[in-house]
Amino acid sequence: MCGRHRLLFSGQHLLCPSFGLQHPLRPLTGGRKVGSVLNRLKPGTSKVLHCRMSSQASKDHPEGPKPPLLVDDHTVATVRDSRILVLLRGLPGSGKSTLAKDIEQKYKDNSRLISADLHEIKPAVRSSGEENYTKLDAELTTCFEKREANLVILDDTHHDRERLDKLFDMANTYHFVVTILEPKTPWRLDCAQLKDRNHWKLSLEELKNLRPTLEKELLPLYFGWFLAKRDQDYLRKTSHEFLEQLGNIKAFKKRLQPYGCEEKQKLDLLKYFAKSPNILHCTTKFCDYGKVLGSEEYAQQEAVKKAYSRGYTLHISALFATPRTVGAQVELTSDQLLIWPPDAEKEVMPKDTFPRGSRAHITLGTAADVQDVQTGIDLLEIVKLQQSGREWESLGELAGPVAGKVSYYENGMWMLNLARKIEVKSIFSGYYGKPGVHVPLRGKKGLFNQCQIM
Ligand code: 2AM
């Protein structure tokens, strides 16, 4: 796969010593408190039906295991610091609305539940045209634009790929992480039971037509840990600080050639790394929506299923910069290694052997024309050089929020080993949208003049 990417380097990295910024614990920012959608129901329509459905489900049947964002304290704390769009997905009558309301209740100060039922959008294989969604989309857009909630819950069947793609685009525009939840009720795919449970009175045949669109799991472009909003902001600031300080150290100024600059020139690294991922994340498995061999098996693993939508703390031990990428090295815990694919390192460097998890990283920025996947390859190059046992040059120390020692490897590869590890909260989920969604690392335009004469 990496053949698709431009691999320009010849194998050096930089080893930066530690940098110790502890983030100040900021108070929860939270969105505005919003009234429940239930308050805005049209009299006598779905409200009664919803309530009936909910109580019927809980009395008659166990509803299956609850998702981590309802029951796991660490996940709850992480969700509160994140921007998340929860898409409830499943057949009508399968228990989505009950789950949606439970989530809304749990996060009532900062969540917004938007329901297709309340917009009277009848689930059907083809008929739910764009126009049916005009009002719902307007409500959703306002909610995103006005920052009405940090947790947006969308209750709909979500069986139609085009519809989903539109939602993934919207989530990207407003920097929301998407998590797809399906009810675990025993009857969720049982059309005979669903016929009596769905308030749209869909016939057995209609339900059977819808079922195949929902049976198959939706595979993302990639799975990974997505950083909570405030930890993401903190890490972006930290990476700017790192690049600014690194660019100013004498030893760096003397080794500009791999970055395409002469010694006398000044390189602004913040401009050099033109783009940054829309949402900072640590990829576990790249799936290409299921096209990558083994991605379906990965998604089916019990550990992966259990981890999905759960909160994790990632530990960052070093920051690194190469002529292609800038990234953060992540040290995975044993718990996190459970969902780390055994072939993650071999996938990009088949001839070498690395300790499991060596590729774990967060891409912070890439130079123009360089793809994100390069960051993990650059990190492995650095690890490989470290493993070779050679002594690397220690060429300076950074201070303040990025305190730590800077090491130089070769070919423009630098690493800062942080004096104190940075901890960031994250949610394990999938990225389902289009590839290549980026924001500038800094500035309004992605590209600037890279080198200036000093
Ligand atoms: P990253 O994890 O280093 O940032 C979409 O391309 C995302 O999937 C990026 O975040 C990218 O890199 C990650 N990724 C991991 N393996 C990949 C591969 N083999 N091809 C493309 N992208 C990959």
GROMACS .gro file of C-alpha atoms and ligand atoms in nm:
model
  477
    1MET     CA    1   0.000   0.000   0.000
    2CYS     CA    2   0.278   0.232   0.081
    3GLY     CA    3   0.377   0.221  -0.284
    4ARG     CA    4   0.105   0.479  -0.337
    5HIS     CA    5   0.291   0.720  -0.120
    6ARG     CA    6   0.596   0.922  -0.187
    7LEU     CA    7   0.879   0.783   0.016
    8LEU     CA    8   1.152   1.034  -0.018
    9PHE     CA    9   1.371   0.978   0.276
   10SER     CA   10   1.676   0.771   0.306
   11GLY     CA   11   1.636   0.671   0.660
   12GLN     CA   12   1.731   0.901   0.941
   13HIS     CA   13   1.526   1.046   1.207
   14LEU     CA   14   1.548   1.274   1.482
   15LEU     CA   15   1.528   1.184   1.829
   16CYS     CA   16   1.390   1.452   2.045
   17PRO     CA   17   1.425   1.435   2.415
   18SER     CA   18   1.142   1.475   2.639
   19PHE     CA   19   0.917   1.757   2.666
   20GLY     CA   20   0.712   1.803   2.961
   21LEU     CA   21   0.399   1.988   2.927
   22GLN     CA   22   0.125   1.895   3.153
   23HIS     CA   23  -0.199   2.032   3.040
   24PRO     CA   24  -0.370   2.256   3.277
   25LEU     CA   25  -0.703   2.113   3.366
   26ARG     CA   26  -0.943   2.350   3.214
   27PRO     CA   27  -1.301   2.361   3.326
   28LEU     CA   28  -1.545   2.187   3.100
   29THR     CA   29  -1.646   2.420   2.827
   30GLY     CA   30  -1.961   2.236   2.732
   31GLY     CA   31  -2.216   2.353   2.483
   32ARG     CA   32  -2.523   2.544   2.571
   33LYS     CA   33  -2.784   2.360   2.759
   34VAL     CA   34  -3.048   2.263   2.512
   35GLY     CA   35  -3.402   2.158   2.556
   36SER     CA   36  -3.488   1.801   2.476
   37VAL     CA   37  -3.633   1.734   2.138
   38LEU     CA   38  -3.923   1.584   2.319
   39ASN     CA   39  -4.032   1.931   2.419
   40ARG     CA   40  -4.073   2.017   2.057
   41LEU     CA   41  -4.280   1.721   1.952
   42LYS     CA   42  -4.589   1.767   1.752
   43PRO     CA   43  -4.877   1.674   1.978
   44GLY     CA   44  -5.009   1.325   1.945
   45THR     CA   45  -4.755   1.190   1.699
   46SER     CA   46  -4.435   1.009   1.767
   47LYS     CA   47  -4.410   1.102   2.132
   48VAL     CA   48  -4.662   0.850   2.251
   49LEU     CA   49  -4.524   0.584   2.024
   50HIS     CA   50  -4.168   0.645   2.135
   51CYS     CA   51  -4.256   0.619   2.500
   52ARG     CA   52  -4.454   0.305   2.439
   53MET     CA   53  -4.169   0.151   2.246
   54SER     CA   54  -3.916   0.234   2.514
   55SER     CA   55  -4.108   0.095   2.804
   56GLN     CA   56  -4.210  -0.211   2.609
   57ALA     CA   57  -3.850  -0.286   2.523
   58SER     CA   58  -3.723  -0.253   2.877
   59LYS     CA   59  -4.002  -0.454   3.038
   60ASP     CA   60  -4.016  -0.741   2.796
   61HIS     CA   61  -3.654  -0.793   2.701
   62PRO     CA   62  -3.305  -0.730   2.818
   63GLU     CA   63  -3.169  -0.469   2.579
   64GLY     CA   64  -2.825  -0.619   2.555
   65PRO     CA   65  -2.499  -0.463   2.676
   66LYS     CA   66  -2.492  -0.085   2.700
   67PRO     CA   67  -2.227   0.108   2.509
   68PRO     CA   68  -1.926   0.244   2.705
   69LEU     CA   69  -2.047   0.600   2.677
   70LEU     CA   70  -2.335   0.506   2.905
   71VAL     CA   71  -2.156   0.291   3.159
   72ASP     CA   72  -1.780   0.349   3.160
   73ASP     CA   73  -1.666   0.644   3.374
   74HIS     CA   74  -1.347   0.712   3.180
   75THR     CA   75  -1.541   0.711   2.854
   76VAL     CA   76  -1.801   0.945   3.000
   77ALA     CA   77  -1.528   1.189   3.107
   78THR     CA   78  -1.368   1.169   2.761
   79VAL     CA   79  -1.696   1.219   2.579
   80ARG     CA   80  -1.755   1.531   2.786
   81ASP     CA   81  -1.427   1.673   2.655
   82SER     CA   82  -1.491   1.572   2.293
   83ARG     CA   83  -1.705   1.668   2.000
   84ILE     CA   84  -1.891   1.359   1.893
   85LEU     CA   85  -2.166   1.280   1.647
   86VAL     CA   86  -2.335   0.956   1.751
   87LEU     CA   87  -2.521   0.792   1.467
   88LEU     CA   88  -2.776   0.539   1.588
   89ARG     CA   89  -2.817   0.280   1.317
   90GLY     CA   90  -3.063  -0.005   1.276
   91LEU     CA   91  -3.402  -0.123   1.160
   92PRO     CA   92  -3.717   0.053   1.276
   93GLY     CA   93  -3.822  -0.090   1.612
   94SER     CA   94  -3.478  -0.226   1.695
   95GLY     CA   95  -3.430  -0.004   2.001
   96LYS     CA   96  -3.243   0.297   1.859
   97SER     CA   97  -3.470   0.557   2.010
   98THR     CA   98  -3.444   0.408   2.358
   99LEU     CA   99  -3.067   0.408   2.332
  100ALA     CA  100  -3.065   0.760   2.189
  101LYS     CA  101  -3.272   0.891   2.476
  102ASP     CA  102  -3.058   0.714   2.735
  103ILE     CA  103  -2.750   0.884   2.588
  104GLU     CA  104  -2.921   1.221   2.576
  105GLN     CA  105  -3.022   1.185   2.940
  106LYS     CA  106  -2.673   1.085   3.048
  107TYR     CA  107  -2.523   1.398   2.887
  108LYS     CA  108  -2.822   1.622   2.923
  109ASP     CA  109  -2.625   1.941   2.986
  110ASN     CA  110  -2.433   1.913   2.665
  111SER     CA  111  -2.613   1.690   2.420
  112ARG     CA  112  -2.869   1.728   2.147
  113LEU     CA  113  -3.091   1.450   2.020
  114ILE     CA  114  -3.219   1.483   1.665
  115SER     CA  115  -3.464   1.223   1.550
  116ALA     CA  116  -3.571   1.134   1.197
  117ASP     CA  117  -3.900   1.008   1.338
  118LEU     CA  118  -3.980   1.349   1.476
  119HIS     CA  119  -3.923   1.490   1.130
  120GLU     CA  120  -4.161   1.223   1.004
  121ILE     CA  121  -3.903   1.067   0.775
  122LYS     CA  122  -4.034   0.722   0.702
  123PRO     CA  123  -3.761   0.461   0.663
  124ALA     CA  124  -3.760   0.310   0.316
  125VAL     CA  125  -3.494   0.161   0.093
  126ARG     CA  126  -3.516   0.433  -0.170
  127SER     CA  127  -3.784   0.685  -0.096
  128SER     CA  128  -3.611   0.897   0.168
  129GLY     CA  129  -3.502   1.159  -0.079
  130GLU     CA  130  -3.294   1.463   0.002
  131GLU     CA  131  -3.597   1.688   0.036
  132ASN     CA  132  -3.726   1.482   0.332
  133TYR     CA  133  -3.413   1.571   0.519
  134THR     CA  134  -3.417   1.946   0.455
  135LYS     CA  135  -3.554   2.038   0.797
  136LEU     CA  136  -3.354   1.780   0.985
  137ASP     CA  137  -3.034   1.893   0.815
  138ALA     CA  138  -3.113   2.254   0.894
  139GLU     CA  139  -3.157   2.161   1.261
  140LEU     CA  140  -2.833   1.965   1.255
  141THR     CA  141  -2.639   2.244   1.084
  142THR     CA  142  -2.764   2.503   1.330
  143CYS     CA  143  -2.669   2.276   1.615
  144PHE     CA  144  -2.313   2.239   1.477
  145GLU     CA  145  -2.272   2.600   1.373
  146LYS     CA  146  -2.401   2.752   1.692
  147ARG     CA  147  -2.213   2.497   1.904
  148GLU     CA  148  -2.538   2.405   2.073
  149ALA     CA  149  -2.397   2.075   2.194
  150ASN     CA  150  -2.070   1.883   2.202
  151LEU     CA  151  -2.251   1.552   2.176
  152VAL     CA  152  -2.498   1.529   1.892
  153ILE     CA  153  -2.711   1.215   1.872
  154LEU     CA  154  -2.881   1.138   1.544
  155ASP     CA  155  -3.158   0.881   1.558
  156ASP     CA  156  -3.233   0.739   1.214
  157THR     CA  157  -3.203   0.404   1.036
  158HIS     CA  158  -2.883   0.523   0.861
  159HIS     CA  159  -2.910   0.250   0.602
  160ASP     CA  160  -2.841   0.466   0.299
  161ARG     CA  161  -2.478   0.519   0.201
  162GLU     CA  162  -2.540   0.851   0.027
  163ARG     CA  163  -2.713   0.986   0.333
  164LEU     CA  164  -2.430   0.866   0.552
  165ASP     CA  165  -2.169   1.027   0.328
  166LYS     CA  166  -2.347   1.359   0.364
  167LEU     CA  167  -2.340   1.324   0.742
  168PHE     CA  168  -1.972   1.230   0.741
  169ASP     CA  169  -1.899   1.544   0.538
  170MET     CA  170  -2.092   1.758   0.785
  171ALA     CA  171  -1.911   1.601   1.078
  172ASN     CA  172  -1.579   1.681   0.909
  173THR     CA  173  -1.679   2.039   0.842
  174TYR     CA  174  -1.746   2.095   1.211
  175HIS     CA  175  -1.466   1.869   1.338
  176PHE     CA  176  -1.690   1.612   1.504
  177VAL     CA  177  -1.574   1.254   1.559
  178VAL     CA  178  -1.833   1.006   1.430
  179THR     CA  179  -1.934   0.700   1.628
  180ILE     CA  180  -2.189   0.456   1.495
  181LEU     CA  181  -2.393   0.268   1.753
  182GLU     CA  182  -2.638  -0.012   1.690
  183PRO     CA  183  -2.885  -0.137   1.950
  184LYS     CA  184  -2.794  -0.480   2.084
  185THR     CA  185  -3.152  -0.591   2.140
  186PRO     CA  186  -3.209  -0.959   2.061
  187TRP     CA  187  -3.479  -0.871   1.808
  188ARG     CA  188  -3.284  -0.608   1.618
  189LEU     CA  189  -3.276  -0.812   1.296
  190ASP     CA  190  -3.587  -1.018   1.354
  191CYS     CA  191  -3.832  -0.878   1.101
  192ALA     CA  192  -4.127  -1.075   1.238
  193GLN     CA  193  -4.086  -0.909   1.577
  194LEU     CA  194  -3.992  -0.572   1.434
  195LYS     CA  195  -4.317  -0.569   1.237
  196ASP     CA  196  -4.508  -0.535   1.566
  197ARG     CA  197  -4.256  -0.305   1.727
  198ASN     CA  198  -4.202  -0.038   1.464
  199HIS     CA  199  -4.438   0.253   1.492
  200TRP     CA  200  -4.424   0.323   1.119
  201LYS     CA  201  -4.624   0.003   1.077
  202LEU     CA  202  -4.379  -0.118   0.813
  203SER     CA  203  -4.486  -0.453   0.673
  204LEU     CA  204  -4.280  -0.769   0.700
  205GLU     CA  205  -4.183  -0.726   0.336
  206GLU     CA  206  -4.072  -0.367   0.379
  207LEU     CA  207  -3.860  -0.465   0.676
  208LYS     CA  208  -3.709  -0.756   0.486
  209ASN     CA  209  -3.615  -0.519   0.206
  210LEU     CA  210  -3.444  -0.285   0.447
  211ARG     CA  211  -3.261  -0.555   0.639
  212PRO     CA  212  -2.975  -0.632   0.395
  213THR     CA  213  -2.876  -0.264   0.394
  214LEU     CA  214  -2.823  -0.282   0.770
  215GLU     CA  215  -2.692  -0.634   0.822
  216LYS     CA  216  -2.350  -0.564   0.688
  217GLU     CA  217  -2.115  -0.377   0.915
  218LEU     CA  218  -2.002  -0.038   0.794
  219LEU     CA  219  -1.623  -0.040   0.768
  220PRO     CA  220  -1.437   0.289   0.805
  221LEU     CA  221  -1.145   0.431   0.614
  222TYR     CA  222  -0.955   0.355   0.931
  223PHE     CA  223  -1.002   0.272   1.298
  224GLY     CA  224  -0.814   0.467   1.559
  225TRP     CA  225  -0.809   0.669   1.877
  226PHE     CA  226  -0.949   1.019   1.815
  227LEU     CA  227  -0.833   1.288   2.051
  228ALA     CA  228  -1.076   1.475   2.273
  229LYS     CA  229  -1.123   1.830   2.151
  230ARG     CA  230  -0.940   2.009   2.427
  231ASP     CA  231  -0.650   1.763   2.428
  232GLN     CA  232  -0.630   1.804   2.055
  233ASP     CA  233  -0.607   2.181   2.089
  234TYR     CA  234  -0.340   2.137   2.351
  235LEU     CA  235  -0.136   1.899   2.137
  236ARG     CA  236  -0.157   2.125   1.832
  237LYS     CA  237  -0.027   2.415   2.039
  238THR     CA  238   0.247   2.195   2.174
  239SER     CA  239   0.354   2.083   1.829
  240HIS     CA  240   0.374   2.448   1.719
  241GLU     CA  241   0.593   2.521   2.017
  242PHE     CA  242   0.811   2.221   1.932
  243LEU     CA  243   0.856   2.330   1.571
  244GLU     CA  244   0.928   2.689   1.668
  245GLN     CA  245   1.191   2.594   1.924
  246LEU     CA  246   1.342   2.325   1.704
  247GLY     CA  247   1.369   2.566   1.410
  248ASN     CA  248   1.554   2.810   1.630
  249ILE     CA  249   1.826   2.583   1.765
  250LYS     CA  250   2.167   2.631   1.610
  251ALA     CA  251   2.222   2.267   1.533
  252PHE     CA  252   1.899   2.258   1.334
  253LYS     CA  253   1.985   2.572   1.140
  254LYS     CA  254   2.308   2.406   1.035
  255ARG     CA  255   2.132   2.099   0.900
  256LEU     CA  256   1.876   2.251   0.666
  257GLN     CA  257   1.978   2.077   0.352
  258PRO     CA  258   1.744   1.776   0.386
  259TYR     CA  259   1.460   2.032   0.411
  260GLY     CA  260   1.561   2.181   0.077
  261CYS     CA  261   1.718   2.494   0.226
  262GLU     CA  262   2.073   2.623   0.232
  263GLU     CA  263   2.253   2.685   0.559
  264LYS     CA  264   2.214   3.061   0.538
  265GLN     CA  265   1.843   3.044   0.496
  266LYS     CA  266   1.574   3.051   0.761
  267LEU     CA  267   1.319   2.776   0.761
  268ASP     CA  268   0.981   2.832   0.917
  269LEU     CA  269   0.873   2.482   1.009
  270LEU     CA  270   0.518   2.590   1.078
  271LYS     CA  271   0.490   2.690   0.715
  272TYR     CA  272   0.693   2.398   0.590
  273PHE     CA  273   0.445   2.145   0.734
  274ALA     CA  274   0.157   2.275   0.531
  275LYS     CA  275  -0.123   2.049   0.649
  276SER     CA  276  -0.251   1.867   0.953
  277PRO     CA  277  -0.524   1.603   0.997
  278ASN     CA  278  -0.870   1.745   1.055
  279ILE     CA  279  -0.900   1.551   1.380
  280LEU     CA  280  -0.583   1.435   1.549
  281HIS     CA  281  -0.580   1.059   1.590
  282CYS     CA  282  -0.366   0.750   1.633
  283THR     CA  283  -0.460   0.501   1.360
  284THR     CA  284  -0.483   0.135   1.460
  285LYS     CA  285  -0.608  -0.026   1.138
  286PHE     CA  286  -0.635   0.124   0.792
  287CYS     CA  287  -0.933  -0.047   0.623
  288ASP     CA  288  -1.011   0.161   0.314
  289TYR     CA  289  -1.381   0.094   0.382
  290GLY     CA  290  -1.318  -0.282   0.379
  291LYS     CA  291  -1.095  -0.303   0.070
  292VAL     CA  292  -0.783  -0.376   0.272
  293LEU     CA  293  -0.733  -0.745   0.334
  294GLY     CA  294  -0.800  -0.837   0.696
  295SER     CA  295  -1.003  -0.528   0.776
  296GLU     CA  296  -1.329  -0.715   0.818
  297GLU     CA  297  -1.159  -0.968   1.046
  298TYR     CA  298  -1.012  -0.683   1.248
  299ALA     CA  299  -1.353  -0.519   1.291
  300GLN     CA  300  -1.503  -0.852   1.399
  301GLN     CA  301  -1.252  -0.914   1.677
  302GLU     CA  302  -1.412  -0.924   2.018
  303ALA     CA  303  -1.150  -0.685   2.159
  304VAL     CA  304  -1.218  -0.433   1.882
  305LYS     CA  305  -1.592  -0.454   1.927
  306LYS     CA  306  -1.552  -0.403   2.300
  307ALA     CA  307  -1.319  -0.110   2.247
  308TYR     CA  308  -1.542   0.069   1.998
  309SER     CA  309  -1.665   0.405   2.131
  310ARG     CA  310  -1.463   0.357   2.453
  311GLY     CA  311  -1.239   0.624   2.606
  312TYR     CA  312  -0.862   0.567   2.629
  313THR     CA  313  -0.572   0.776   2.757
  314LEU     CA  314  -0.278   0.784   2.516
  315HIS     CA  315   0.076   0.848   2.642
  316ILE     CA  316   0.302   1.056   2.422
  317SER     CA  317   0.670   1.006   2.494
  318ALA     CA  318   0.839   1.195   2.209
  319LEU     CA  319   0.782   1.435   1.922
  320PHE     CA  320   0.967   1.401   1.594
  321ALA     CA  321   1.018   1.592   1.273
  322THR     CA  322   1.160   1.479   0.941
  323PRO     CA  323   1.170   1.650   0.601
  324ARG     CA  324   0.834   1.488   0.537
  325THR     CA  325   0.636   1.473   0.858
  326VAL     CA  326   0.599   1.589   1.215
  327GLY     CA  327   0.445   1.350   1.465
  328ALA     CA  328   0.404   1.231   1.821
  329GLN     CA  329   0.525   0.890   1.935
  330VAL     CA  330   0.261   0.704   2.134
  331GLU     CA  331   0.350   0.439   2.392
  332LEU     CA  332   0.069   0.190   2.396
  333THR     CA  333  -0.045   0.022   2.718
  334SER     CA  334  -0.113  -0.351   2.731
  335ASP     CA  335  -0.482  -0.273   2.708
  336GLN     CA  336  -0.429  -0.068   2.394
  337LEU     CA  337  -0.205  -0.334   2.239
  338LEU     CA  338  -0.507  -0.567   2.244
  339ILE     CA  339  -0.649  -0.375   1.950
  340TRP     CA  340  -0.317  -0.304   1.779
  341PRO     CA  341  -0.297  -0.518   1.461
  342PRO     CA  342  -0.008  -0.768   1.486
  343ASP     CA  343   0.105  -0.675   1.133
  344ALA     CA  344   0.091  -0.296   1.174
  345GLU     CA  345   0.469  -0.257   1.159
  346LYS     CA  346   0.527  -0.523   0.891
  347GLU     CA  347   0.259  -0.360   0.676
  348VAL     CA  348   0.488  -0.069   0.599
  349MET     CA  349   0.835  -0.213   0.670
  350PRO     CA  350   0.809  -0.583   0.590
  351LYS     CA  351   1.181  -0.657   0.611
  352ASP     CA  352   1.236  -0.528   0.963
  353THR     CA  353   1.136  -0.650   1.305
  354PHE     CA  354   1.000  -0.411   1.565
  355PRO     CA  355   0.846  -0.443   1.908
  356ARG     CA  356   0.470  -0.444   1.875
  357GLY     CA  357   0.325  -0.093   1.881
  358SER     CA  358   0.642   0.076   1.753
  359ARG     CA  359   0.447   0.245   1.474
  360ALA     CA  360   0.190   0.400   1.710
  361HIS     CA  361   0.186   0.773   1.648
  362ILE     CA  362  -0.023   1.080   1.593
  363THR     CA  363   0.040   1.269   1.270
  364LEU     CA  364   0.068   1.638   1.358
  365GLY     CA  365   0.160   1.772   1.017
  366THR     CA  366   0.292   1.678   0.676
  367ALA     CA  367   0.485   1.868   0.414
  368ALA     CA  368   0.308   1.948   0.088
  369ASP     CA  369   0.246   1.635  -0.125
  370VAL     CA  370   0.333   1.398   0.158
  371GLN     CA  371   0.061   1.161   0.279
  372ASP     CA  372  -0.018   1.103   0.646
  373VAL     CA  373   0.077   0.736   0.633
  374GLN     CA  374   0.437   0.854   0.596
  375THR     CA  375   0.450   0.964   0.961
  376GLY     CA  376   0.439   0.608   1.093
  377ILE     CA  377   0.708   0.505   0.842
  378ASP     CA  378   0.929   0.794   0.954
  379LEU     CA  379   0.880   0.690   1.316
  380LEU     CA  380   0.977   0.332   1.235
  381GLU     CA  381   1.290   0.463   1.057
  382ILE     CA  382   1.383   0.641   1.377
  383VAL     CA  383   1.312   0.335   1.591
  384LYS     CA  384   1.520   0.125   1.353
  385LEU     CA  385   1.813   0.361   1.390
  386GLN     CA  386   1.769   0.359   1.769
  387GLN     CA  387   1.770  -0.020   1.765
  388SER     CA  388   2.095  -0.027   1.572
  389GLY     CA  389   2.273   0.063   1.895
  390ARG     CA  390   2.465   0.352   1.745
  391GLU     CA  391   2.513   0.662   1.960
  392TRP     CA  392   2.308   0.949   1.830
  393GLU     CA  393   2.398   1.310   1.855
  394SER     CA  394   2.229   1.497   2.135
  395LEU     CA  395   2.206   1.844   1.993
  396GLY     CA  396   2.020   2.062   2.233
  397GLU     CA  397   1.745   2.097   2.484
  398LEU     CA  398   1.407   2.253   2.450
  399ALA     CA  399   1.238   2.432   2.734
  400GLY     CA  400   0.901   2.526   2.873
  401PRO     CA  401   0.608   2.327   2.757
  402VAL     CA  402   0.832   2.116   2.535
  403ALA     CA  403   1.113   2.047   2.781
  404GLY     CA  404   1.336   1.764   2.678
  405LYS     CA  405   1.644   1.657   2.488
  406VAL     CA  406   1.674   1.687   2.114
  407SER     CA  407   1.860   1.421   1.919
  408TYR     CA  408   1.963   1.424   1.558
  409TYR     CA  409   1.979   1.105   1.358
  410GLU     CA  410   2.055   1.170   0.995
  411ASN     CA  411   1.889   1.302   0.680
  412GLY     CA  412   1.699   1.569   0.866
  413MET     CA  413   1.542   1.338   1.126
  414TRP     CA  414   1.501   1.492   1.469
  415MET     CA  415   1.341   1.368   1.787
  416LEU     CA  416   1.248   1.534   2.113
  417ASN     CA  417   1.227   1.294   2.406
  418LEU     CA  418   0.985   1.456   2.640
  419ALA     CA  419   1.097   1.511   2.997
  420ARG     CA  420   0.740   1.441   3.095
  421LYS     CA  421   0.501   1.235   2.888
  422ILE     CA  422   0.192   1.404   2.759
  423GLU     CA  423  -0.136   1.230   2.827
  424VAL     CA  424  -0.427   1.281   2.594
  425LYS     CA  425  -0.779   1.152   2.618
  426SER     CA  426  -0.923   0.980   2.314
  427ILE     CA  427  -1.219   0.780   2.188
  428PHE     CA  428  -1.165   0.462   1.989
  429SER     CA  429  -1.381   0.482   1.679
  430GLY     CA  430  -1.369   0.482   1.301
  431TYR     CA  431  -1.321   0.753   1.041
  432TYR     CA  432  -1.587   0.697   0.776
  433GLY     CA  433  -1.559   1.009   0.561
  434LYS     CA  434  -1.362   1.093   0.251
  435PRO     CA  435  -0.985   1.052   0.261
  436GLY     CA  436  -0.753   1.346   0.281
  437VAL     CA  437  -0.948   1.588   0.499
  438HIS     CA  438  -0.694   1.831   0.641
  439VAL     CA  439  -0.660   2.168   0.803
  440PRO     CA  440  -0.357   2.393   0.761
  441LEU     CA  441  -0.101   2.340   1.032
  442ARG     CA  442  -0.102   2.714   1.069
  443GLY     CA  443  -0.235   3.005   0.870
  444LYS     CA  444  -0.525   3.038   0.633
  445LYS     CA  445  -0.360   2.892   0.326
  446GLY     CA  446  -0.184   2.560   0.315
  447LEU     CA  447   0.127   2.672   0.135
  448PHE     CA  448   0.373   2.949   0.197
  449ASN     CA  449   0.720   3.030   0.086
  450GLN     CA  450   0.921   2.780   0.277
  451CYS     CA  451   1.267   2.927   0.299
  452GLN     CA  452   1.368   3.285   0.356
  453ILE     CA  453   1.707   3.444   0.343
  454MET     CA  454   1.807   3.539   0.695
  4552AM     P1  455  -0.154   0.824   0.989
  4552AM     O1  456  -0.220   0.730   1.079
  4552AM     O2  457  -0.008   0.813   0.990
  4552AM     O3  458  -0.193   0.966   1.010
  4552AM     C1  459  -0.599   0.803   0.613
  4552AM     O4  460  -0.501   0.786   0.517
  4552AM     C2  461  -0.543   0.775   0.750
  4552AM     O5  462  -0.506   0.638   0.763
  4552AM     C3  463  -0.425   0.856   0.789
  4552AM     O6  464  -0.442   0.897   0.920
  4552AM     C4  465  -0.306   0.761   0.772
  4552AM     O7  466  -0.191   0.786   0.838
  4552AM     C5  467  -0.372   0.630   0.807
  4552AM     N1  468  -0.308   0.514   0.744
  4552AM     C6  469  -0.254   0.411   0.809
  4552AM     N2  470  -0.211   0.318   0.724
  4552AM     C7  471  -0.238   0.363   0.601
  4552AM     C8  472  -0.213   0.310   0.471
  4552AM     N3  473  -0.154   0.193   0.456
  4552AM     N4  474  -0.251   0.386   0.368
  4552AM     C9  475  -0.308   0.506   0.385
  4552AM     N5  476  -0.334   0.558   0.506
  4552AM    C10  477  -0.299   0.488   0.613
   0.00000   0.00000   0.00000
